[in-house]
Coordinates of C-alpha atoms and ligand atoms in Angstrom, one line a residue:
X1 CA 138.1 357.2 -19.1
X2 CA 136.9 359.1 -22.1
X3 CA 137.0 356.9 -25.3
X4 CA 136.6 357.4 -29.0
X5 CA 133.9 355.0 -30.1
X6 CA 133.3 354.0 -33.7
X7 CA 129.7 353.0 -34.6
X8 CA 128.7 351.2 -37.8
X9 CA 125.4 352.5 -39.0
X10 CA 123.2 350.0 -40.8
X11 CA 121.5 351.0 -43.9
X12 CA 118.8 349.0 -45.7
X13 CA 117.1 350.1 -48.9
X14 CA 118.3 353.7 -48.4
X15 CA 117.2 354.1 -44.8
X16 CA 118.9 353.7 -41.5
X17 CA 117.8 350.7 -39.4
X18 CA 116.8 351.5 -35.8
X19 CA 119.6 349.4 -34.5
X20 CA 122.0 352.2 -35.7
X21 CA 120.4 354.6 -33.2
X22 CA 120.5 352.1 -30.5
X23 CA 124.2 351.5 -31.3
X24 CA 124.8 355.3 -30.9
X25 CA 123.2 355.3 -27.5
X26 CA 125.4 352.3 -26.5
X27 CA 128.4 354.2 -27.8
X28 CA 127.5 357.3 -25.8
X29 CA 127.6 355.2 -22.6
X30 CA 130.9 353.5 -23.6
X31 CA 132.5 356.8 -24.6
X32 CA 132.2 358.2 -21.1
X33 CA 132.2 361.7 -22.5
X34 CA 134.6 360.9 -25.4
X35 CA 133.7 361.1 -29.0
X36 CA 131.2 359.1 -30.9
X37 CA 132.1 358.6 -34.6
X38 CA 129.7 356.9 -36.9
X39 CA 130.6 355.2 -40.2
X40 CA 128.1 354.8 -43.0
X41 CA 129.0 352.5 -45.8
X42 CA 127.0 352.2 -49.0
X43 CA 126.6 353.5 -52.5
X44 CA 124.6 356.6 -51.5
X45 CA 124.6 357.3 -47.8
X46 CA 125.4 361.0 -47.5
X47 CA 121.8 361.9 -47.1
X48 CA 121.7 359.9 -43.9
X49 CA 124.4 361.6 -42.0
X50 CA 122.2 364.3 -40.3
X51 CA 120.0 361.6 -38.9
X52 CA 123.0 359.9 -37.3
X53 CA 124.0 363.2 -35.8
X54 CA 120.5 363.9 -34.5
X55 CA 120.7 360.5 -32.6
X56 CA 124.0 361.2 -31.0
X57 CA 126.9 360.9 -33.4
X58 CA 129.5 363.7 -32.9
X59 CA 131.0 363.0 -36.3
X60 CA 130.0 360.9 -39.4
X61 CA 132.4 359.4 -41.9
X62 CA 130.9 358.1 -45.1
X63 CA 132.4 355.6 -47.5
X64 CA 130.5 355.6 -50.8
X65 CA 131.2 353.1 -53.5
X66 CA 129.1 351.3 -56.0
X67 CA 130.7 348.1 -54.7
X68 CA 129.1 348.8 -51.3
X69 CA 125.6 349.0 -52.6
X70 CA 124.7 345.7 -51.1
X71 CA 126.4 344.1 -48.2
X72 CA 129.3 341.7 -48.9
X73 CA 131.6 340.5 -46.2
X74 CA 134.7 341.4 -48.1
X75 CA 133.6 344.8 -49.3
X76 CA 132.3 346.0 -45.9
X77 CA 135.3 344.5 -44.1
X78 CA 137.7 346.4 -46.3
X79 CA 135.7 349.7 -46.1
X80 CA 135.2 349.4 -42.3
X81 CA 138.9 348.6 -41.7
X82 CA 139.9 351.7 -43.7
X83 CA 137.7 353.9 -41.4
X84 CA 139.1 352.1 -38.4
X85 CA 142.7 352.7 -39.5
X86 CA 142.0 356.4 -40.1
X87 CA 140.2 356.9 -36.7
X88 CA 142.0 354.4 -34.4
X89 CA 139.0 354.3 -32.0
X90 CA 139.2 352.7 -28.5
X91 CA 135.8 351.0 -29.0
X92 CA 133.6 349.7 -31.8
X93 CA 129.8 349.1 -31.6
X94 CA 127.6 347.4 -34.2
X95 CA 124.2 345.8 -34.3
X96 CA 123.9 342.1 -33.6
X97 CA 122.0 341.8 -36.8
X98 CA 122.6 339.4 -39.7
X99 CA 125.1 341.9 -41.0
X100 CA 126.8 342.5 -37.7
X101 CA 127.0 338.8 -36.9
X102 CA 128.8 338.2 -40.1
X103 CA 131.0 341.2 -40.1
X104 CA 132.1 341.6 -36.4
X105 CA 134.0 338.3 -35.9
X106 CA 135.9 339.0 -39.1
X107 CA 136.9 342.5 -38.0
X108 CA 137.8 341.2 -34.6
X109 CA 140.0 338.5 -36.1
X110 CA 141.6 341.1 -38.4
X111 CA 142.3 343.3 -35.4
X112 CA 143.3 340.3 -33.2
X113 CA 140.8 341.7 -30.7
X114 CA 138.2 340.2 -28.4
X115 CA 134.5 340.6 -29.1
X116 CA 131.5 340.7 -26.8
X117 CA 128.5 339.8 -29.0
X118 CA 124.7 340.1 -28.4
X119 CA 124.9 342.7 -25.6
X120 CA 121.6 343.6 -24.1
X121 CA 122.7 346.2 -21.6
X122 CA 125.7 348.3 -20.6
X123 CA 126.4 349.9 -17.3
X124 CA 129.2 351.6 -15.6
X125 CA 130.1 349.9 -12.3
X126 CA 132.7 351.8 -10.4
X127 CA 135.5 352.2 -12.9
X128 CA 134.4 349.3 -15.1
X129 CA 132.1 349.1 -18.2
X130 CA 130.0 346.0 -17.7
X131 CA 128.3 344.3 -20.6
X132 CA 125.4 341.9 -20.1
X133 CA 124.6 339.2 -22.7
X134 CA 122.3 336.2 -22.7
X135 CA 123.8 332.7 -22.6
X136 CA 122.3 329.1 -22.7
X137 CA 119.6 330.2 -25.2
X138 CA 118.5 333.1 -23.0
X139 CA 118.2 331.0 -19.8
X140 CA 120.9 333.0 -18.0
X141 CA 122.8 336.2 -18.4
X142 CA 126.5 336.8 -18.1
X143 CA 128.2 340.0 -17.3
X144 CA 131.5 340.7 -19.0
X145 CA 134.2 343.4 -18.8
X146 CA 136.9 344.0 -21.4
X147 CA 140.5 343.5 -20.6
X148 CA 141.7 344.1 -24.1
X149 CA 142.7 347.6 -25.2
X150 CA 139.9 347.6 -27.9
X151 CA 136.3 347.4 -26.6
X152 CA 134.4 345.7 -29.4
X153 CA 130.7 344.9 -28.9
X154 CA 127.6 344.0 -30.9
X155 CA 124.2 345.0 -29.4
X156 CA 121.0 343.0 -29.7
X157 CA 118.3 345.0 -31.5
X158 CA 115.4 346.4 -29.4
X159 CA 117.2 346.3 -26.1
X160 CA 119.2 349.5 -25.7
X161 CA 116.9 352.5 -26.0
X162 CA 118.1 355.1 -28.6
X163 CA 118.7 358.7 -27.3
X164 CA 115.9 361.1 -28.0
X165 CA 116.3 362.6 -31.5
X166 CA 117.5 366.2 -31.5
X167 CA 117.5 367.7 -35.0
X168 CA 119.3 370.8 -33.7
X169 CA 122.5 368.8 -33.0
X170 CA 125.4 369.5 -35.2
X171 CA 128.5 367.5 -36.1
X172 CA 131.2 367.1 -38.7
X173 CA 130.7 365.0 -41.8
X174 CA 133.6 363.7 -43.9
X175 CA 134.1 361.0 -46.5
X176 CA 136.8 358.4 -47.2
X177 CA 137.3 357.1 -50.7
X178 CA 138.1 353.6 -49.7
X179 CA 139.9 351.2 -52.0
X180 CA 137.7 348.1 -52.3
X181 CA 139.4 345.4 -54.3
X182 CA 139.6 341.7 -55.0
X183 CA 136.0 341.0 -53.8
X184 CA 135.4 337.3 -53.7
X185 CA 131.7 337.7 -54.0
X186 CA 129.6 340.3 -55.9
X187 CA 125.9 340.6 -55.4
X188 CA 124.4 340.9 -58.9
X189 CA 120.8 341.1 -57.9
X190 CA 118.7 341.0 -54.7
X191 CA 115.4 339.2 -55.1
X192 CA 113.2 339.9 -52.1
X193 CA 110.4 337.7 -51.0
X194 CA 107.2 339.7 -50.8
X195 CA 106.7 340.2 -47.1
X196 CA 103.8 342.1 -45.6
X197 CA 104.5 345.1 -43.4
X198 CA 106.9 345.3 -40.5
X199 CA 110.3 343.7 -40.3
X200 CA 110.2 340.9 -37.7
X201 CA 113.6 341.7 -36.2
X202 CA 112.7 345.3 -35.5
X203 CA 109.0 344.9 -34.7
X204 CA 107.8 346.3 -31.4
X205 CA 104.8 343.9 -31.5
X206 CA 104.9 340.3 -32.8
X207 CA 102.0 337.9 -33.2
X208 CA 103.4 334.4 -33.6
X209 CA 101.6 331.3 -34.7
X210 CA 102.5 327.7 -34.0
X211 CA 101.2 324.3 -35.1
X212 CA 98.0 325.2 -33.3
X213 CA 97.2 327.6 -36.2
X214 CA 96.7 324.4 -38.2
X215 CA 96.9 325.8 -41.8
X216 CA 98.1 328.7 -43.9
X217 CA 94.6 330.2 -43.7
X218 CA 94.8 329.9 -39.9
X219 CA 97.4 332.7 -39.9
X220 CA 94.8 335.2 -41.3
X221 CA 93.4 336.1 -37.9
X222 CA 97.0 336.6 -36.6
X223 CA 97.7 338.9 -39.6
X224 CA 94.6 340.9 -38.8
X225 CA 95.6 341.4 -35.2
X226 CA 99.2 342.3 -36.3
X227 CA 97.7 344.9 -38.7
X228 CA 95.6 346.5 -35.9
X229 CA 98.6 346.6 -33.5
X230 CA 101.1 347.7 -36.2
X231 CA 103.1 344.5 -35.6
X232 CA 104.6 341.7 -37.5
X233 CA 103.7 338.0 -37.8
X234 CA 106.1 335.4 -36.7
X235 CA 106.0 331.6 -36.3
X236 CA 107.3 328.6 -34.5
X237 CA 109.4 326.0 -36.4
X238 CA 106.4 323.7 -35.9
X239 CA 104.3 326.0 -38.1
X240 CA 107.1 326.4 -40.7
X241 CA 107.8 322.7 -40.9
X242 CA 104.1 322.0 -41.4
X243 CA 104.3 324.4 -44.3
X244 CA 101.8 326.8 -42.9
X245 CA 104.2 329.7 -43.5
X246 CA 107.6 330.7 -44.8
X247 CA 110.8 329.9 -42.8
X248 CA 111.7 333.6 -42.9
X249 CA 109.1 333.9 -40.1
X250 CA 110.7 331.3 -37.8
X251 CA 111.6 332.5 -34.4
X252 CA 113.9 330.6 -32.1
X253 CA 117.2 328.9 -31.7
X254 CA 117.5 328.2 -35.4
X255 CA 115.4 331.2 -36.5
X256 CA 115.3 334.8 -35.6
X257 CA 115.9 336.1 -32.1
X258 CA 113.4 338.8 -31.3
X259 CA 112.9 341.1 -28.3
X260 CA 109.7 343.1 -29.0
X261 CA 107.7 345.1 -26.5
X262 CA 104.8 342.7 -26.9
X263 CA 104.9 339.0 -28.1
X264 CA 101.6 337.2 -28.5
X265 CA 102.2 333.4 -28.9
X266 CA 99.2 331.7 -30.4
X267 CA 99.0 327.9 -30.5
X268 CA 102.7 327.5 -29.6
X269 CA 103.7 324.9 -27.0
X270 CA 106.8 326.7 -25.8
X271 CA 109.6 324.3 -26.7
X272 CA 113.0 325.4 -25.4
X273 CA 114.2 326.0 -28.9
X274 CA 111.3 328.4 -29.5
X275 CA 111.9 330.2 -26.1
X276 CA 115.5 330.8 -27.1
X277 CA 114.3 333.2 -29.7
X278 CA 111.6 335.2 -27.8
X279 CA 111.9 334.7 -24.0
X280 CA 113.5 338.1 -23.6
X281 CA 110.5 339.9 -25.1
X282 CA 109.3 342.6 -22.7
X283 CA 105.7 341.4 -22.3
X284 CA 104.7 337.9 -23.4
X285 CA 101.1 336.8 -23.9
X286 CA 100.3 333.2 -24.5
X287 CA 97.1 331.8 -26.0
X288 CA 96.9 328.0 -25.8
X289 CA 94.2 325.4 -25.3
X290 CA 96.4 323.4 -23.0
X291 CA 96.7 324.9 -19.6
X292 CA 99.9 322.8 -19.0
X293 CA 101.6 324.2 -22.1
X294 CA 105.2 325.2 -21.3
X295 CA 104.7 328.6 -22.9
X296 CA 102.7 329.7 -19.9
X297 CA 105.9 329.4 -17.8
X298 CA 107.5 332.3 -19.6
X299 CA 104.2 334.3 -20.2
X300 CA 103.3 337.4 -18.3
X301 CA 99.7 336.9 -19.3
X302 CA 98.2 333.6 -20.2
X303 CA 94.9 332.9 -21.9
X304 CA 93.7 329.3 -21.9
X305 CA 91.4 329.0 -24.9
X306 CA 91.0 328.4 -28.5
X307 CA 93.1 330.9 -30.5
X308 CA 90.4 331.1 -33.2
X309 CA 88.0 332.4 -30.6
X310 CA 90.5 334.6 -28.6
X311 CA 92.5 336.3 -31.4
X312 CA 89.5 337.8 -33.2
X313 CA 88.2 339.1 -29.9
X314 CA 91.5 340.8 -29.3
X315 CA 91.5 342.3 -32.8
X316 CA 88.0 343.6 -32.2
X317 CA 89.0 345.0 -28.8
X318 CA 92.1 346.8 -30.1
X319 CA 90.2 348.2 -33.1
X320 CA 88.1 350.1 -30.7
X321 CA 91.1 351.6 -28.8
Ligands
FAD401 P1 103.6 322.1 -30.9 O1 104.6 321.7 -30.0 O2 102.9 321.0 -31.6 O3 102.5 322.9 -30.1 C1 101.3 323.3 -30.6 C2 100.5 324.0 -29.5 O4 99.3 324.5 -30.0 C3 100.1 323.0 -28.4 O5 100.6 323.5 -27.2 C4 98.6 323.0 -28.4 O6 98.0 322.9 -27.1 C5 98.3 324.3 -29.0 N1 97.0 324.4 -29.8 C6 96.5 323.5 -30.7 N2 95.4 324.0 -31.2 C7 95.1 325.2 -30.6 C8 94.1 326.1 -30.7 N3 93.1 326.0 -31.6 N4 94.1 327.2 -29.9 C9 95.1 327.4 -29.0 N5 96.1 326.5 -28.9 C10 96.1 325.4 -29.7 N6 111.3 325.5 -32.8 C11 111.1 326.8 -32.9 O7 110.0 327.3 -32.8 N7 112.1 327.6 -33.3 C12 113.4 327.2 -33.5 O8 114.2 327.9 -33.9 C13 113.6 325.8 -33.4 N8 114.8 325.2 -33.5 C14 115.0 323.9 -33.3 C15 116.3 323.4 -33.4 C16 116.5 322.0 -33.1 C17 117.9 321.5 -33.2 C18 115.4 321.2 -32.7 C19 115.7 319.8 -32.4 C20 114.2 321.7 -32.7 C21 113.9 323.1 -32.9 N9 112.7 323.6 -32.9 C22 112.5 324.9 -33.0 C23 111.5 322.7 -32.8 C24 110.9 322.7 -31.3 O9 111.6 321.7 -30.6 C25 109.4 322.4 -31.4 O10 109.2 321.2 -32.1 C26 108.6 323.5 -32.0 O11 108.9 324.7 -31.5 C27 107.1 323.2 -31.8 O12 106.3 324.1 -32.5 P2 104.9 324.4 -31.9 O13 104.9 324.9 -30.5 O14 104.2 325.3 -32.9 O15 104.1 323.0 -32.0

């Protein structure tokens, strides 16, 4: 059944986040040959419409307003609802990002609709669209179908491959001047922590350190390896609690959920709460002194050894590739 699918593109600091293109690919599958319409909300997003079209949007609707410069629940909900009302799609797709996690349940409640969150794959089985999502902190997967008339899903970043970019694709672009009023919160200023390099949640390679790293300085060899591999540095809560690094790096049940192509865990024991945030990574390498460490149970490759010996060797090896 052909469907019209509305995708929310996610803009950060004037650029589209990768998850926007992954959402378009998901929407293409869900649409079953129907139309994929992308919504872009922000204060200046019209320069990004062609990129959305090149990744599969048939049409793009922009809502530009100074009040949408930074994300607020109220502002984005109002703007998105106005796009929804004008389009009346049969399905909605957004990223399961900090923004998507905040916005999607509110939109679902407003529409009195169901929501399948954190989807990692979508397939057509017979006449049904089947959505797979992790449960029990990633220990199992469940498959769901939608019985509601609106199919509303959020997709986990880094799981659904974007379509190949095709800059020759064309599509209509229009704008809505949404009425955004009575905001309960206004963001006056965003003060960012200085972070080096790649965004953890979108990184294809993550080098994560645990309590075995032993100090703030102990993260240096991990940063060097991350630089060589073009990756980001992450951490266990053990390392964050010990004040070796900032909590923004924490991966796990109460930290970030990541699914990079390559996850190198250094001096991390593999507690269940840590595994909840990284066990769906495509390839896991564990470096640990203790051959009995639980992390080896989820690792594709295990190196029993001292991380301060092994990590510099890896850096040297990859420098020469
Ligand atoms: P440890 O368990 O102390 O492991 C350190 C490892 O380093 C050991 O395996 C050791 O053999 C190895 N090691 C030591 N020195 C070296 C060396 N030189 N070379 C190689 N290996 C070495 N944890 C998270 O990570 N993320 C979460 O989101 C999270 N949420 C939690 C939520 C709740 C409600 C609770 C109760 C706990 C949560 N935890 C979380 C904490 C979790 O239970 C573990 O305590 C934590 O993950 C342990 O961190 P770690 O593996 O770095 O430290």
